[in-house]
mmCIF file with all atom_site columns, C-alpha atoms in Angstrom:
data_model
loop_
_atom_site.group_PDB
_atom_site.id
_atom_site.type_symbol
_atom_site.label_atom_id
_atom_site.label_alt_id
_atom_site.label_comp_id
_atom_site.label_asym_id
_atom_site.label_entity_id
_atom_site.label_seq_id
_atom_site.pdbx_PDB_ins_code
_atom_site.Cartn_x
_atom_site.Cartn_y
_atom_site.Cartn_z
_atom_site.occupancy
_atom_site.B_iso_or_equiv
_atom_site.pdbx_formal_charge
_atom_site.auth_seq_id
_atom_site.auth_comp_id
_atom_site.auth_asym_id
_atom_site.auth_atom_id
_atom_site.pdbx_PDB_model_num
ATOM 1   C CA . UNK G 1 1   ? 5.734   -13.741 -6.052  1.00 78.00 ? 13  UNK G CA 1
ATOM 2   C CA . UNK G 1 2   ? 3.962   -14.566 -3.176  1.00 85.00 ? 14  UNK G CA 1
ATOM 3   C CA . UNK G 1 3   ? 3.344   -10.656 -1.477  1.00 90.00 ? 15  UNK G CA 1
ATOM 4   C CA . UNK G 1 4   ? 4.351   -7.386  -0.697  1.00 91.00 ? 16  UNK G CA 1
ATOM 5   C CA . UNK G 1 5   ? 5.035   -6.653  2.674   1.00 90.00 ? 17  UNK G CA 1
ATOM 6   C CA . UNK G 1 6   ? 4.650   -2.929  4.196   1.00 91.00 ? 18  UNK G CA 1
ATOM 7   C CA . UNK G 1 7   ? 5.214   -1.875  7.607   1.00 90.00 ? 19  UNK G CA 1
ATOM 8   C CA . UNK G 1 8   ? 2.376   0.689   8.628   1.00 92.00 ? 20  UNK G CA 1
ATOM 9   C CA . UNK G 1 9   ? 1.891   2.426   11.676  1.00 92.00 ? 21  UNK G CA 1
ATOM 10  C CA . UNK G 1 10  ? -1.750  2.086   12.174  1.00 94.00 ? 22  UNK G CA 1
ATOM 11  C CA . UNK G 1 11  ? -3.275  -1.256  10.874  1.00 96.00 ? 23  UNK G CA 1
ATOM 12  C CA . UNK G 1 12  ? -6.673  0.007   10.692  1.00 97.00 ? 24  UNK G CA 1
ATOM 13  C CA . UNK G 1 13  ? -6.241  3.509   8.474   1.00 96.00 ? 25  UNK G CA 1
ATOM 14  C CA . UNK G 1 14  ? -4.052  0.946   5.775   1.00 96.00 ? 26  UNK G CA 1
ATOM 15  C CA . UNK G 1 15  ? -6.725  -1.455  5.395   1.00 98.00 ? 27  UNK G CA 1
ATOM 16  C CA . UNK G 1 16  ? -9.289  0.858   5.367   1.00 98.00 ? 28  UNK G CA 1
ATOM 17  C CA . UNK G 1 17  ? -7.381  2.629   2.422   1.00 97.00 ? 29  UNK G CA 1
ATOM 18  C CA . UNK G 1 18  ? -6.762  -0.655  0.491   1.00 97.00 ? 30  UNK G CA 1
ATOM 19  C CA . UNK G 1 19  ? -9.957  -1.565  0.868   1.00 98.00 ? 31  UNK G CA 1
ATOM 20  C CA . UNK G 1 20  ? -11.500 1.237   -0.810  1.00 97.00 ? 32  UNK G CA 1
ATOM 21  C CA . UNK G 1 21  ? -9.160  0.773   -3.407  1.00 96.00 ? 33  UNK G CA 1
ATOM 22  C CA . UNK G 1 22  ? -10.620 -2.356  -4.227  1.00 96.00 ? 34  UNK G CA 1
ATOM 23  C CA . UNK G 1 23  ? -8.377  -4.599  -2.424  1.00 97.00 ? 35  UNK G CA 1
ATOM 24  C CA . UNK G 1 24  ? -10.404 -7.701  -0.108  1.00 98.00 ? 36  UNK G CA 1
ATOM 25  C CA . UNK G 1 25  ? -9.220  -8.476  3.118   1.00 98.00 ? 37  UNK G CA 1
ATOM 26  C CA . UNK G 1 26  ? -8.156  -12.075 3.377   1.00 97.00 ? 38  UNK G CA 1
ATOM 27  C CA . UNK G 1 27  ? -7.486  -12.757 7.257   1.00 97.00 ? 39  UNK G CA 1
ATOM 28  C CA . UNK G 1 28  ? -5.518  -11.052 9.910   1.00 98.00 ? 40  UNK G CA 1
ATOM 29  C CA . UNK G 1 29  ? -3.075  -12.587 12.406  1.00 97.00 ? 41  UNK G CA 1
ATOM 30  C CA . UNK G 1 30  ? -0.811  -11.811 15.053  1.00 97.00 ? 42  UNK G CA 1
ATOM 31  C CA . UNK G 1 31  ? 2.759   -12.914 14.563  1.00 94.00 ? 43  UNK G CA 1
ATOM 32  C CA . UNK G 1 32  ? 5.225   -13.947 17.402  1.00 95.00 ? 44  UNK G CA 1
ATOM 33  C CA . UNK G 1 33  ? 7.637   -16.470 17.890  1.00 93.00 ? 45  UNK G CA 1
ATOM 34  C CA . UNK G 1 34  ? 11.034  -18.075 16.972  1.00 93.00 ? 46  UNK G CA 1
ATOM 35  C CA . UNK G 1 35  ? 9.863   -18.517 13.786  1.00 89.00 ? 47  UNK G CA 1
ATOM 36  C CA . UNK G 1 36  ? 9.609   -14.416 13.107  1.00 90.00 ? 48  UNK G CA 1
ATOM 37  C CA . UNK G 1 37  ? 12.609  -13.777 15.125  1.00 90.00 ? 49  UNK G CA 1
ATOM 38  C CA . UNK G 1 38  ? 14.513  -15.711 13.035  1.00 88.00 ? 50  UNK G CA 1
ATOM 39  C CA . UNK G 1 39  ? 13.205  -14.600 10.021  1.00 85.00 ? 51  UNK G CA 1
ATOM 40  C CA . UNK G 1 40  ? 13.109  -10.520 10.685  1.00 84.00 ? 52  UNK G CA 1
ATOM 41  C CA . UNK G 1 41  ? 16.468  -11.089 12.596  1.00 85.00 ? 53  UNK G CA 1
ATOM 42  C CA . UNK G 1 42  ? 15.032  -9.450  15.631  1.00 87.00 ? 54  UNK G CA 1
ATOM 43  C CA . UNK G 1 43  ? 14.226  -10.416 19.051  1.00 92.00 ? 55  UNK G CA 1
ATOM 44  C CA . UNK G 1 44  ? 10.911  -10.404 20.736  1.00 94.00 ? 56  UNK G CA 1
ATOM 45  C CA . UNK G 1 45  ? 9.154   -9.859  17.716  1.00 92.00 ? 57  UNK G CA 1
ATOM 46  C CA . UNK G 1 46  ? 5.465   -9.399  17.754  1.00 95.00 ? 58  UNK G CA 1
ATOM 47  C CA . UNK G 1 47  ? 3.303   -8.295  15.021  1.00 94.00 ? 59  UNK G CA 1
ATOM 48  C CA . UNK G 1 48  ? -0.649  -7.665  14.214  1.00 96.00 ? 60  UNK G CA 1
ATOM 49  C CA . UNK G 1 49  ? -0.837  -8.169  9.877   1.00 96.00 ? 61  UNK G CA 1
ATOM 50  C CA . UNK G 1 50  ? -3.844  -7.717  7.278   1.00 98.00 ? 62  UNK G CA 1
ATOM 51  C CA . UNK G 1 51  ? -3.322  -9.962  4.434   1.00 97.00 ? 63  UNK G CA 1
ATOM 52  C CA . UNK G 1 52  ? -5.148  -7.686  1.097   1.00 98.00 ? 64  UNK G CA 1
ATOM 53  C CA . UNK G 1 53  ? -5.923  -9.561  -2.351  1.00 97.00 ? 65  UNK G CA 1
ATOM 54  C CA . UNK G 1 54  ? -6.381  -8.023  -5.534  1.00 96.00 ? 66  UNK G CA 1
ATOM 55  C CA . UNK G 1 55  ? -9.634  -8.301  -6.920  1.00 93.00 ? 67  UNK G CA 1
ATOM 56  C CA . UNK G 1 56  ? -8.611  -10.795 -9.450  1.00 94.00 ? 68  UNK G CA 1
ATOM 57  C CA . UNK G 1 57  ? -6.717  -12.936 -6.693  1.00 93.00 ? 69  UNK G CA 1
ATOM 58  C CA . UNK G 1 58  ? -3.474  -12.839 -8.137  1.00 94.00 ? 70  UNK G CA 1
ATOM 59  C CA . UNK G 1 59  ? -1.599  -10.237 -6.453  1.00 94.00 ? 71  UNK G CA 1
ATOM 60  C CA . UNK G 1 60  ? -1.417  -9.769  -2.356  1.00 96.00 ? 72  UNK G CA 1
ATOM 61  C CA . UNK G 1 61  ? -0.310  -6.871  -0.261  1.00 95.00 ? 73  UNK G CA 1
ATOM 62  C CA . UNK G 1 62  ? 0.593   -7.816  3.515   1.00 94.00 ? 74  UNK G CA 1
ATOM 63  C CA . UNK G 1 63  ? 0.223   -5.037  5.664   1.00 94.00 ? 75  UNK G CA 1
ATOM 64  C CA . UNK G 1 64  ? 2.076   -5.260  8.745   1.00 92.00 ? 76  UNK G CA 1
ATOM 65  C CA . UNK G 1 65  ? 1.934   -3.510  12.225  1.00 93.00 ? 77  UNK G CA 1
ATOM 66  C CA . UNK G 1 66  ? 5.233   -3.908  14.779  1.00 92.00 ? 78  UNK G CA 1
ATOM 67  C CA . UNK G 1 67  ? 3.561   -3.988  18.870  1.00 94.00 ? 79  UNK G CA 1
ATOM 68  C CA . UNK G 1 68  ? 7.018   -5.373  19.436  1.00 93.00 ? 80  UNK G CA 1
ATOM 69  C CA . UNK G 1 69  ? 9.950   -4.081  19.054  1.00 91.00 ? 81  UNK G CA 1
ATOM 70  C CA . UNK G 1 70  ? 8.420   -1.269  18.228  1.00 87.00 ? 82  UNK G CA 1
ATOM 71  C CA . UNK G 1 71  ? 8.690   0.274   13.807  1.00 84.00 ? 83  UNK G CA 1
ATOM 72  C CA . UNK G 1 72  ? 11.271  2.627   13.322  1.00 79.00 ? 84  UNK G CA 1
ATOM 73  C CA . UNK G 1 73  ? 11.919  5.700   10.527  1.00 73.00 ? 85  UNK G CA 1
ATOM 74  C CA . UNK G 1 74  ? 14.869  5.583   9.223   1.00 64.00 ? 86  UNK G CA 1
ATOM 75  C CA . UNK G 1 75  ? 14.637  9.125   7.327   1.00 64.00 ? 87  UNK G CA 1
ATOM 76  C CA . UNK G 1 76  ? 12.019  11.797  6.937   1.00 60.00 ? 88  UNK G CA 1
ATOM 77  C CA . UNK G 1 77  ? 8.559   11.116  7.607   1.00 63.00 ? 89  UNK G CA 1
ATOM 78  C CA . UNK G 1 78  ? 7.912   11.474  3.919   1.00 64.00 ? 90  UNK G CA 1
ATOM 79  C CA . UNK G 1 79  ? 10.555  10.171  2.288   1.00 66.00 ? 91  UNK G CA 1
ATOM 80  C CA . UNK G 1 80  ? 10.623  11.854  -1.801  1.00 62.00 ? 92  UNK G CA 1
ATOM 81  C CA . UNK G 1 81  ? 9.703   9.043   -4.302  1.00 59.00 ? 93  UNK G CA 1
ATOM 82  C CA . UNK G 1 82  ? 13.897  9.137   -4.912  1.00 62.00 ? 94  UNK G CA 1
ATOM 83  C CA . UNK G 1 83  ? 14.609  7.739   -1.628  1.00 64.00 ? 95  UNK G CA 1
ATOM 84  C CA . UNK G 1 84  ? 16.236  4.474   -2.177  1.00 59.00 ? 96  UNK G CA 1
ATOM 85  C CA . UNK G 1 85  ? 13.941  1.135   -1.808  1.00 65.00 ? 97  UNK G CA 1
ATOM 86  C CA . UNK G 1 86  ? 10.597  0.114   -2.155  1.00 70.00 ? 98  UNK G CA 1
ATOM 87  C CA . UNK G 1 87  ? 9.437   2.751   -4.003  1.00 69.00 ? 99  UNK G CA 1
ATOM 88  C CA . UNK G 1 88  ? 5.643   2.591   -4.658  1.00 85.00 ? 100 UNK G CA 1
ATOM 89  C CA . UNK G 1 89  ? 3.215   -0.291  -5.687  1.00 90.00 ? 101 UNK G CA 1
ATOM 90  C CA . UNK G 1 90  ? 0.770   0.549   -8.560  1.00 93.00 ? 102 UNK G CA 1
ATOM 91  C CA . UNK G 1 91  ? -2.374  -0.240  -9.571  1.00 95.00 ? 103 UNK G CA 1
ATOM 92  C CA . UNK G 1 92  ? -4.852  0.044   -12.090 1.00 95.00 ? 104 UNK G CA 1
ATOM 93  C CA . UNK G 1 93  ? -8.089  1.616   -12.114 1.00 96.00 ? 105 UNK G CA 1
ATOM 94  C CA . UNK G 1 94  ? -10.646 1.963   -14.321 1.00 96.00 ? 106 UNK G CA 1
ATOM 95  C CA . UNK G 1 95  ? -11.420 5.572   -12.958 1.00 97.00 ? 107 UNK G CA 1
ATOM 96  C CA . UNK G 1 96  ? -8.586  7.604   -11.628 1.00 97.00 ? 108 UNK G CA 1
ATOM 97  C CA . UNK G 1 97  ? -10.866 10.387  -10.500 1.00 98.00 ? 109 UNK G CA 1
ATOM 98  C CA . UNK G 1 98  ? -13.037 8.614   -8.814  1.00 98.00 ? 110 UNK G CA 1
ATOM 99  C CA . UNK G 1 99  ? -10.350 6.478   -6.910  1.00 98.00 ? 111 UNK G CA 1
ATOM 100 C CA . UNK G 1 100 ? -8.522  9.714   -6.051  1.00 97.00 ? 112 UNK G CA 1
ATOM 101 C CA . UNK G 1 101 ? -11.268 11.536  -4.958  1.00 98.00 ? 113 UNK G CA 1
ATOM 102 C CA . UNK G 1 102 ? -12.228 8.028   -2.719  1.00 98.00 ? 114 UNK G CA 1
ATOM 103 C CA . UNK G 1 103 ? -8.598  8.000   -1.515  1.00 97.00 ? 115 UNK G CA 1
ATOM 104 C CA . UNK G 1 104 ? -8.444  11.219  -0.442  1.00 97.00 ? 116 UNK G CA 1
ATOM 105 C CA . UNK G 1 105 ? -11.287 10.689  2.325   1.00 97.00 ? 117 UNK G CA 1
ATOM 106 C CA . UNK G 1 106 ? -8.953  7.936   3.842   1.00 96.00 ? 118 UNK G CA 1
ATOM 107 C CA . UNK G 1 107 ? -5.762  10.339  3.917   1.00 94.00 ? 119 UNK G CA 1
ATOM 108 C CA . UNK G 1 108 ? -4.449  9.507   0.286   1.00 96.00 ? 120 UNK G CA 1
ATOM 109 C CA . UNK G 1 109 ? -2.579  13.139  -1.050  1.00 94.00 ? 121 UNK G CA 1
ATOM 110 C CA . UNK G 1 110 ? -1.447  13.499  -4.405  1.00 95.00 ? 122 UNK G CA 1
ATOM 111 C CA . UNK G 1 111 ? 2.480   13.785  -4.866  1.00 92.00 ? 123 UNK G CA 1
ATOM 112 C CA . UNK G 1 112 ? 1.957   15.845  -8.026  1.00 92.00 ? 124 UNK G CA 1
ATOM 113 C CA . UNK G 1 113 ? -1.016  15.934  -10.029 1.00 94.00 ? 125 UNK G CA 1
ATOM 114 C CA . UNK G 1 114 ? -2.643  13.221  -12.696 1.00 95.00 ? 126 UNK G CA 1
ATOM 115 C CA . UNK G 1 115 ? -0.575  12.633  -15.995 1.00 94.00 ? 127 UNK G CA 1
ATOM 116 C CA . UNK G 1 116 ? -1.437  11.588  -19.020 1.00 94.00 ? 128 UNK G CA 1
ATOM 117 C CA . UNK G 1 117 ? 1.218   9.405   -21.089 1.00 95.00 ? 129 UNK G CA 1
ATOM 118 C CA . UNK G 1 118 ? 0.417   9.681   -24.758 1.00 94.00 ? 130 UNK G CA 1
ATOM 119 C CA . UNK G 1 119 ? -2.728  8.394   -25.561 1.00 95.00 ? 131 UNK G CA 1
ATOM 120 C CA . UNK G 1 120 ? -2.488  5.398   -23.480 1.00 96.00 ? 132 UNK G CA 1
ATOM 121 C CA . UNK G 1 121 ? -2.240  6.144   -19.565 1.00 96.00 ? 133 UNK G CA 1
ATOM 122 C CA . UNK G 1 122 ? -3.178  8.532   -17.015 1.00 96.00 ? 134 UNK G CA 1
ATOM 123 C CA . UNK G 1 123 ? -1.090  8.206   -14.118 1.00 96.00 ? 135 UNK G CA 1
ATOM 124 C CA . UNK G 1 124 ? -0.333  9.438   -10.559 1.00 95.00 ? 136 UNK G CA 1
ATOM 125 C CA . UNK G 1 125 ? 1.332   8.955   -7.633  1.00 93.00 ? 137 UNK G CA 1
ATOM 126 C CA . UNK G 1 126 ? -0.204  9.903   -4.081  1.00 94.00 ? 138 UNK G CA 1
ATOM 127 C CA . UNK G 1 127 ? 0.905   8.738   -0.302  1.00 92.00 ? 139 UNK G CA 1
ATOM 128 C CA . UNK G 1 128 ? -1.579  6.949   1.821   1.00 93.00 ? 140 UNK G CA 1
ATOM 129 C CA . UNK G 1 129 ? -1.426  5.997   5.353   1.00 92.00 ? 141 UNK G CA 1
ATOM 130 C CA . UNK G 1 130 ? 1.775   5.520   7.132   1.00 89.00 ? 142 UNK G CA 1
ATOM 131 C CA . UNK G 1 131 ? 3.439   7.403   3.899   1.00 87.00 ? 143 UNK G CA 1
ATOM 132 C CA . UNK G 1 132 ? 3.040   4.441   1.888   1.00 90.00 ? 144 UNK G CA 1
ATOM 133 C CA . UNK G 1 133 ? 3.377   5.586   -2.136  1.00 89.00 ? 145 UNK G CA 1
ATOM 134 C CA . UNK G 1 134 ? 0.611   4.348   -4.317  1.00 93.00 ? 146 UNK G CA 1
ATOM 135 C CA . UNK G 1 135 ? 0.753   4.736   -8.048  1.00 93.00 ? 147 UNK G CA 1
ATOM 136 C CA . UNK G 1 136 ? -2.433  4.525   -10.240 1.00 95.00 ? 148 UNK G CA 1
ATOM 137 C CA . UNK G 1 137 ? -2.682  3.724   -14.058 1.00 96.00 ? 149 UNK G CA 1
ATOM 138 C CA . UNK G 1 138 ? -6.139  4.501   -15.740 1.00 97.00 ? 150 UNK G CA 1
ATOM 139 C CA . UNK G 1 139 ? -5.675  2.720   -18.922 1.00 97.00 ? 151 UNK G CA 1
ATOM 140 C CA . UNK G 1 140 ? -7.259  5.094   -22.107 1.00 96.00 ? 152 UNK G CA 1
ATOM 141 C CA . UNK G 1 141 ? -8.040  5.137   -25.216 1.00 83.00 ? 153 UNK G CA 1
#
């Protein structure tokens, strides 16, 4: 897999957020051309993006902003964590209190509360910037 791709409303507040979570921020670009329009489908297209890395460099996240034509919802502005699709991406942490509570100063909101699976996970789920789900996994004991 080469990346993730999420379509946020404002550019700045997601990379902000992914950055805190430890993500680095490889470039940024703005799209445009036959080349997307053929590949999204649509016409005109025009697009800023922030290509994230995970800290080890294995993983990538590409966040994407539409100038033109512009994003649409196609349900709620919070969609449940039911809603059919991409559901959430997760990560893990080696503090899950300390990554919520650094989350939560860039707009991150719990969707429940933190878990604990047996003796070998905590986990929770909270929604970041343009609703995007992230799910974090504190490996214990």
């Amino acid at each position: 897999m080469d990346n993730v791709a999420i379509v946020v409303d404002d550019l700045e507040a997601a990379v902000a957020f992914f950055l805190e979570l430890g993500l680095e921020l490889e470039g940024e670009a703005v799209v445009e051309g036959v080349v997307a329009d053929q590949m999204t489908g649509l016409d005109g297209v025009r697009s800023a993006i922030a290509m994230m890395r995970t800290p080890d460099g294995h993983g990538k996240l590409e966040l994407t902003k539409f100038l033109a034509p512009v994003a649409v919802t196609a349900g709620p502005d919070a969609p449940p964590p039911n809603t059919l699709g991409l559901h959430r991406v997760m990560f893990a942490v080696d503090d899950i209190d300390d990554t919520v509570a650094r989350l939560r100063r860039h707009g991150g909101e719990l969707l429940g509360g933190i878990a604990q699976y047996e003796n070998a996970y905590r986990l929770c789920d909270l929604r970041g910037p343009s609703g995007i789900i992230v799910a974090l996994a504190e490996r214990i004991g």
